[in-house]
Every structure is written in C-alpha cells, then in structure tokens.
Amino acid sequence: MASELTPLIITLWVLNVLVDSGGQLAFKAAAGDPRAGDGLARWKWMARRPWLWIGVGCYVAEFLLWLAFLSLVPLSEGVLLGSINIVAIMVAGRFLFAEKLSRMRVAGILLVSIGVAIVGLH
C-alpha cells in the first residue's frame, strides 16, 4: 500500500535527507583530517573536534525524524525514498571533499534517483 506524499511526509523526508547527509559529511570531515595521526591518538583528536559531535547530533536528529517519517509511510516505501540519501552524500562528497565520481558511480546515482522518483510518483 503506497501512501500519498503529504506536505508533512515530504518535510520529514527532506529534513531526514539533510541531517543524514550532514551527519555523514561531518563524520567524513572528522575522519579525514590529516592532522589526526594514527591509532588511539587519532580517536582522541577526533573527539576533541566539533565535526564528530556535529555528526552525532545529526544522527540523533535523523533518528527522531526517521521514526516520525516511518510512522506515516510503509517501511518498504520509506526505505526506498530514503535511499536518495546515497545520492545526496555522493554529490556532496564530490563538491566538499573533491571525491571522484566515476561513470559507474554516476550511473548508480541516476538509477537510484530514477527509483526514488518512481516510488515518489507512484
């Protein structure tokens, strides 16, 4: 059973994408700092930087938003719509961290986007 995408559902979905993407990007910023060193020193370095805690805060917010979102849509639909996070994170990684998007990754982005559009329009 597909649900109608009401303004509330769309708002929860978009906010979920934003905080999930923000969390992933914050974790990448924390983990990718070349000044962090190795081993336990690396973990101590990351724990003293805001990016790690911003990521944790985003994940807490995402948890609450995801629960609210799933209370309004069937799980199978919610998970498919939520997969757009993958696209948002890959595109943001390209611009913020200069990560390479190969042809296969771009093809994956297009396929996921098409799948989300099909689920969203159904």
PDB file of N, CA and C in Angstrom, residues 57-119:
ATOM      1  N   GLY A  57      25.177  14.591  16.601  1.00  0.00           N
ATOM      2  CA  GLY A  57      23.933  15.363  16.745  1.00  0.00           C
ATOM      3  C   GLY A  57      23.010  15.179  15.551  1.00  0.00           C
ATOM      4  N   CYS A  58      23.589  15.163  14.365  1.00  0.00           N
ATOM      5  CA  CYS A  58      22.790  14.932  13.153  1.00  0.00           C
ATOM      6  C   CYS A  58      22.144  13.550  13.202  1.00  0.00           C
ATOM      7  N   TYR A  59      22.881  12.558  13.674  1.00  0.00           N
ATOM      8  CA  TYR A  59      22.319  11.210  13.720  1.00  0.00           C
ATOM      9  C   TYR A  59      21.199  11.091  14.749  1.00  0.00           C
ATOM     10  N   VAL A  60      21.321  11.800  15.855  1.00  0.00           N
ATOM     11  CA  VAL A  60      20.229  11.800  16.837  1.00  0.00           C
ATOM     12  C   VAL A  60      18.979  12.432  16.213  1.00  0.00           C
ATOM     13  N   ALA A  61      19.176  13.575  15.539  1.00  0.00           N
ATOM     14  CA  ALA A  61      18.048  14.232  14.869  1.00  0.00           C
ATOM     15  C   ALA A  61      17.474  13.328  13.779  1.00  0.00           C
ATOM     16  N   GLU A  62      18.356  12.665  13.036  1.00  0.00           N
ATOM     17  CA  GLU A  62      17.890  11.763  11.981  1.00  0.00           C
ATOM     18  C   GLU A  62      17.047  10.636  12.559  1.00  0.00           C
ATOM     19  N   PHE A  63      17.482  10.089  13.673  1.00  0.00           N
ATOM     20  CA  PHE A  63      16.725   9.013  14.316  1.00  0.00           C
ATOM     21  C   PHE A  63      15.290   9.452  14.605  1.00  0.00           C
ATOM     22  N   LEU A  64      15.150  10.637  15.184  1.00  0.00           N
ATOM     23  CA  LEU A  64      13.807  11.130  15.520  1.00  0.00           C
ATOM     24  C   LEU A  64      12.990  11.414  14.260  1.00  0.00           C
ATOM     25  N   LEU A  65      13.614  12.035  13.276  1.00  0.00           N
ATOM     26  CA  LEU A  65      12.912  12.328  12.021  1.00  0.00           C
ATOM     27  C   LEU A  65      12.519  11.044  11.295  1.00  0.00           C
ATOM     28  N   TRP A  66      13.409  10.063  11.319  1.00  0.00           N
ATOM     29  CA  TRP A  66      13.132   8.795  10.634  1.00  0.00           C
ATOM     30  C   TRP A  66      11.953   8.075  11.289  1.00  0.00           C
ATOM     31  N   LEU A  67      11.920   8.083  12.618  1.00  0.00           N
ATOM     32  CA  LEU A  67      10.789   7.466  13.315  1.00  0.00           C
ATOM     33  C   LEU A  67       9.484   8.152  12.946  1.00  0.00           C
ATOM     34  N   ALA A  68       9.498   9.475  12.927  1.00  0.00           N
ATOM     35  CA  ALA A  68       8.287  10.218  12.558  1.00  0.00           C
ATOM     36  C   ALA A  68       7.894   9.913  11.116  1.00  0.00           C
ATOM     37  N   PHE A  69       8.877   9.857  10.231  1.00  0.00           N
ATOM     38  CA  PHE A  69       8.637   9.562   8.821  1.00  0.00           C
ATOM     39  C   PHE A  69       8.040   8.167   8.653  1.00  0.00           C
ATOM     40  N   LEU A  70       8.634   7.192   9.329  1.00  0.00           N
ATOM     41  CA  LEU A  70       8.142   5.817   9.213  1.00  0.00           C
ATOM     42  C   LEU A  70       6.768   5.621   9.846  1.00  0.00           C
ATOM     43  N   SER A  71       6.384   6.512  10.736  1.00  0.00           N
ATOM     44  CA  SER A  71       5.041   6.403  11.312  1.00  0.00           C
ATOM     45  C   SER A  71       3.972   6.796  10.295  1.00  0.00           C
ATOM     46  N   LEU A  72       4.392   7.425   9.197  1.00  0.00           N
ATOM     47  CA  LEU A  72       3.440   7.922   8.203  1.00  0.00           C
ATOM     48  C   LEU A  72       3.481   7.184   6.869  1.00  0.00           C
ATOM     49  N   VAL A  73       4.532   6.413   6.631  1.00  0.00           N
ATOM     50  CA  VAL A  73       4.647   5.690   5.350  1.00  0.00           C
ATOM     51  C   VAL A  73       4.979   4.234   5.622  1.00  0.00           C
ATOM     52  N   PRO A  74       4.601   3.341   4.698  1.00  0.00           N
ATOM     53  CA  PRO A  74       5.004   1.936   4.838  1.00  0.00           C
ATOM     54  C   PRO A  74       6.531   1.816   4.793  1.00  0.00           C
ATOM     55  N   LEU A  75       7.068   0.844   5.510  1.00  0.00           N
ATOM     56  CA  LEU A  75       8.526   0.668   5.586  1.00  0.00           C
ATOM     57  C   LEU A  75       9.149   0.520   4.200  1.00  0.00           C
ATOM     58  N   SER A  76       8.531  -0.292   3.346  1.00  0.00           N
ATOM     59  CA  SER A  76       9.119  -0.528   2.022  1.00  0.00           C
ATOM     60  C   SER A  76       9.193   0.753   1.207  1.00  0.00           C
ATOM     61  N   GLU A  77       8.214   1.618   1.345  1.00  0.00           N
ATOM     62  CA  GLU A  77       8.225   2.895   0.634  1.00  0.00           C
ATOM     63  C   GLU A  77       9.233   3.849   1.284  1.00  0.00           C
ATOM     64  N   GLY A  78       9.254   3.897   2.606  1.00  0.00           N
ATOM     65  CA  GLY A  78      10.160   4.793   3.313  1.00  0.00           C
ATOM     66  C   GLY A  78      11.618   4.490   3.036  1.00  0.00           C
ATOM     67  N   VAL A  79      11.954   3.210   3.032  1.00  0.00           N
ATOM     68  CA  VAL A  79      13.343   2.817   2.781  1.00  0.00           C
ATOM     69  C   VAL A  79      13.752   3.191   1.364  1.00  0.00           C
ATOM     70  N   LEU A  80      12.848   2.966   0.410  1.00  0.00           N
ATOM     71  CA  LEU A  80      13.185   3.335  -0.972  1.00  0.00           C
ATOM     72  C   LEU A  80      13.340   4.844  -1.120  1.00  0.00           C
ATOM     73  N   LEU A  81      12.429   5.612  -0.526  1.00  0.00           N
ATOM     74  CA  LEU A  81      12.550   7.070  -0.603  1.00  0.00           C
ATOM     75  C   LEU A  81      13.813   7.546   0.122  1.00  0.00           C
ATOM     76  N   GLY A  82      14.126   6.896   1.227  1.00  0.00           N
ATOM     77  CA  GLY A  82      15.309   7.279   1.990  1.00  0.00           C
ATOM     78  C   GLY A  82      16.619   7.004   1.273  1.00  0.00           C
ATOM     79  N   SER A  83      16.587   6.150   0.261  1.00  0.00           N
ATOM     80  CA  SER A  83      17.827   5.837  -0.444  1.00  0.00           C
ATOM     81  C   SER A  83      18.371   7.025  -1.229  1.00  0.00           C
ATOM     82  N   ILE A  84      17.585   8.083  -1.349  1.00  0.00           N
ATOM     83  CA  ILE A  84      18.097   9.281  -2.034  1.00  0.00           C
ATOM     84  C   ILE A  84      19.247   9.899  -1.221  1.00  0.00           C
ATOM     85  N   ASN A  85      19.339   9.528   0.057  1.00  0.00           N
ATOM     86  CA  ASN A  85      20.466   9.989   0.881  1.00  0.00           C
ATOM     87  C   ASN A  85      21.790   9.617   0.229  1.00  0.00           C
ATOM     88  N   ILE A  86      21.835   8.439  -0.375  1.00  0.00           N
ATOM     89  CA  ILE A  86      23.064   7.980  -1.024  1.00  0.00           C
ATOM     90  C   ILE A  86      23.493   8.972  -2.102  1.00  0.00           C
ATOM     91  N   VAL A  87      22.526   9.416  -2.872  1.00  0.00           N
ATOM     92  CA  VAL A  87      22.818  10.363  -3.952  1.00  0.00           C
ATOM     93  C   VAL A  87      23.300  11.691  -3.371  1.00  0.00           C
ATOM     94  N   ALA A  88      22.573  12.198  -2.377  1.00  0.00           N
ATOM     95  CA  ALA A  88      22.939  13.486  -1.774  1.00  0.00           C
ATOM     96  C   ALA A  88      24.349  13.438  -1.194  1.00  0.00           C
ATOM     97  N   ILE A  89      24.681  12.343  -0.537  1.00  0.00           N
ATOM     98  CA  ILE A  89      26.004  12.228   0.093  1.00  0.00           C
ATOM     99  C   ILE A  89      27.100  12.110  -0.964  1.00  0.00           C
ATOM    100  N   MET A  90      26.852  11.345  -2.022  1.00  0.00           N
ATOM    101  CA  MET A  90      27.862  11.202  -3.072  1.00  0.00           C
ATOM    102  C   MET A  90      28.114  12.535  -3.778  1.00  0.00           C
ATOM    103  N   VAL A  91      27.049  13.265  -4.069  1.00  0.00           N
ATOM    104  CA  VAL A  91      27.205  14.564  -4.745  1.00  0.00           C
ATOM    105  C   VAL A  91      27.906  15.556  -3.811  1.00  0.00           C
ATOM    106  N   ALA A  92      27.511  15.579  -2.551  1.00  0.00           N
ATOM    107  CA  ALA A  92      28.153  16.483  -1.597  1.00  0.00           C
ATOM    108  C   ALA A  92      29.623  16.111  -1.402  1.00  0.00           C
ATOM    109  N   GLY A  93      29.929  14.826  -1.387  1.00  0.00           N
ATOM    110  CA  GLY A  93      31.315  14.374  -1.268  1.00  0.00           C
ATOM    111  C   GLY A  93      32.164  14.849  -2.435  1.00  0.00           C
ATOM    112  N   ARG A  94      31.552  14.902  -3.580  1.00  0.00           N
ATOM    113  CA  ARG A  94      32.258  15.387  -4.777  1.00  0.00           C
ATOM    114  C   ARG A  94      32.648  16.854  -4.604  1.00  0.00           C
ATOM    115  N   PHE A  95      31.711  17.658  -4.130  1.00  0.00           N
ATOM    116  CA  PHE A  95      31.957  19.097  -4.034  1.00  0.00           C
ATOM    117  C   PHE A  95      32.754  19.476  -2.780  1.00  0.00           C
ATOM    118  N   LEU A  96      32.514  18.825  -1.665  1.00  0.00           N
ATOM    119  CA  LEU A  96      33.181  19.210  -0.419  1.00  0.00           C
ATOM    120  C   LEU A  96      34.538  18.543  -0.225  1.00  0.00           C
ATOM    121  N   PHE A  97      34.679  17.318  -0.726  1.00  0.00           N
ATOM    122  CA  PHE A  97      35.922  16.582  -0.500  1.00  0.00           C
ATOM    123  C   PHE A  97      36.640  16.222  -1.791  1.00  0.00           C
ATOM    124  N   ALA A  98      36.164  16.780  -2.912  1.00  0.00           N
ATOM    125  CA  ALA A  98      36.784  16.542  -4.221  1.00  0.00           C
ATOM    126  C   ALA A  98      36.901  15.055  -4.530  1.00  0.00           C
ATOM    127  N   GLU A  99      35.907  14.277  -4.089  1.00  0.00           N
ATOM    128  CA  GLU A  99      35.930  12.846  -4.380  1.00  0.00           C
ATOM    129  C   GLU A  99      35.516  12.607  -5.828  1.00  0.00           C
ATOM    130  N   LYS A 100      36.125  11.623  -6.430  1.00  0.00           N
ATOM    131  CA  LYS A 100      35.877  11.337  -7.833  1.00  0.00           C
ATOM    132  C   LYS A 100      34.569  10.562  -7.992  1.00  0.00           C
ATOM    133  N   LEU A 101      33.810  10.962  -8.990  1.00  0.00           N
ATOM    134  CA  LEU A 101      32.600  10.216  -9.359  1.00  0.00           C
ATOM    135  C   LEU A 101      32.869   9.537 -10.695  1.00  0.00           C
ATOM    136  N   SER A 102      33.104   8.251 -10.634  1.00  0.00           N
ATOM    137  CA  SER A 102      33.368   7.503 -11.861  1.00  0.00           C
ATOM    138  C   SER A 102      32.061   7.352 -12.650  1.00  0.00           C
ATOM    139  N   ARG A 103      32.185   6.861 -13.864  1.00  0.00           N
ATOM    140  CA  ARG A 103      30.988   6.640 -14.693  1.00  0.00           C
ATOM    141  C   ARG A 103      30.030   5.663 -14.016  1.00  0.00           C
ATOM    142  N   MET A 104      30.598   4.639 -13.399  1.00  0.00           N
ATOM    143  CA  MET A 104      29.746   3.655 -12.719  1.00  0.00           C
ATOM    144  C   MET A 104      29.005   4.293 -11.540  1.00  0.00           C
ATOM    145  N   ARG A 105      29.678   5.159 -10.806  1.00  0.00           N
ATOM    146  CA  ARG A 105      29.008   5.832  -9.686  1.00  0.00           C
ATOM    147  C   ARG A 105      27.928   6.780 -10.181  1.00  0.00           C
ATOM    148  N   VAL A 106      28.209   7.487 -11.262  1.00  0.00           N
ATOM    149  CA  VAL A 106      27.197   8.386 -11.836  1.00  0.00           C
ATOM    150  C   VAL A 106      26.004   7.564 -12.323  1.00  0.00           C
ATOM    151  N   ALA A 107      26.291   6.422 -12.923  1.00  0.00           N
ATOM    152  CA  ALA A 107      25.200   5.538 -13.352  1.00  0.00           C
ATOM    153  C   ALA A 107      24.381   5.085 -12.146  1.00  0.00           C
ATOM    154  N   GLY A 108      25.062   4.755 -11.052  1.00  0.00           N
ATOM    155  CA  GLY A 108      24.369   4.373  -9.826  1.00  0.00           C
ATOM    156  C   GLY A 108      23.509   5.499  -9.292  1.00  0.00           C
ATOM    157  N   ILE A 109      24.033   6.721  -9.313  1.00  0.00           N
ATOM    158  CA  ILE A 109      23.266   7.894  -8.874  1.00  0.00           C
ATOM    159  C   ILE A 109      21.999   8.033  -9.709  1.00  0.00           C
ATOM    160  N   LEU A 110      22.150   7.882 -11.018  1.00  0.00           N
ATOM    161  CA  LEU A 110      20.985   8.021 -11.903  1.00  0.00           C
ATOM    162  C   LEU A 110      19.957   6.927 -11.632  1.00  0.00           C
ATOM    163  N   LEU A 111      20.418   5.701 -11.445  1.00  0.00           N
ATOM    164  CA  LEU A 111      19.483   4.595 -11.193  1.00  0.00           C
ATOM    165  C   LEU A 111      18.747   4.773  -9.857  1.00  0.00           C
ATOM    166  N   VAL A 112      19.477   5.172  -8.828  1.00  0.00           N
ATOM    167  CA  VAL A 112      18.835   5.403  -7.532  1.00  0.00           C
ATOM    168  C   VAL A 112      17.827   6.557  -7.650  1.00  0.00           C
ATOM    169  N   SER A 113      18.227   7.617  -8.335  1.00  0.00           N
ATOM    170  CA  SER A 113      17.327   8.774  -8.500  1.00  0.00           C
ATOM    171  C   SER A 113      16.063   8.387  -9.252  1.00  0.00           C
ATOM    172  N   ILE A 114      16.221   7.582 -10.294  1.00  0.00           N
ATOM    173  CA  ILE A 114      15.054   7.129 -11.053  1.00  0.00           C
ATOM    174  C   ILE A 114      14.152   6.267 -10.171  1.00  0.00           C
ATOM    175  N   GLY A 115      14.762   5.379  -9.401  1.00  0.00           N
ATOM    176  CA  GLY A 115      13.983   4.529  -8.497  1.00  0.00           C
ATOM    177  C   GLY A 115      13.220   5.347  -7.462  1.00  0.00           C
ATOM    178  N   VAL A 116      13.865   6.338  -6.881  1.00  0.00           N
ATOM    179  CA  VAL A 116      13.192   7.191  -5.897  1.00  0.00           C
ATOM    180  C   VAL A 116      12.061   7.971  -6.561  1.00  0.00           C
ATOM    181  N   ALA A 117      12.299   8.459  -7.775  1.00  0.00           N
ATOM    182  CA  ALA A 117      11.252   9.199  -8.480  1.00  0.00           C
ATOM    183  C   ALA A 117      10.058   8.295  -8.767  1.00  0.00           C
ATOM    184  N   ILE A 118      10.310   7.058  -9.162  1.00  0.00           N
ATOM    185  CA  ILE A 118       9.215   6.119  -9.434  1.00  0.00           C
ATOM    186  C   ILE A 118       8.407   5.867  -8.173  1.00  0.00           C
ATOM    187  N   VAL A 119       9.087   5.637  -7.057  1.00  0.00           N
ATOM    188  CA  VAL A 119       8.385   5.390  -5.792  1.00  0.00           C
ATOM    189  C   VAL A 119       7.634   6.640  -5.349  1.00  0.00           C
TER     190      VAL A 119
END
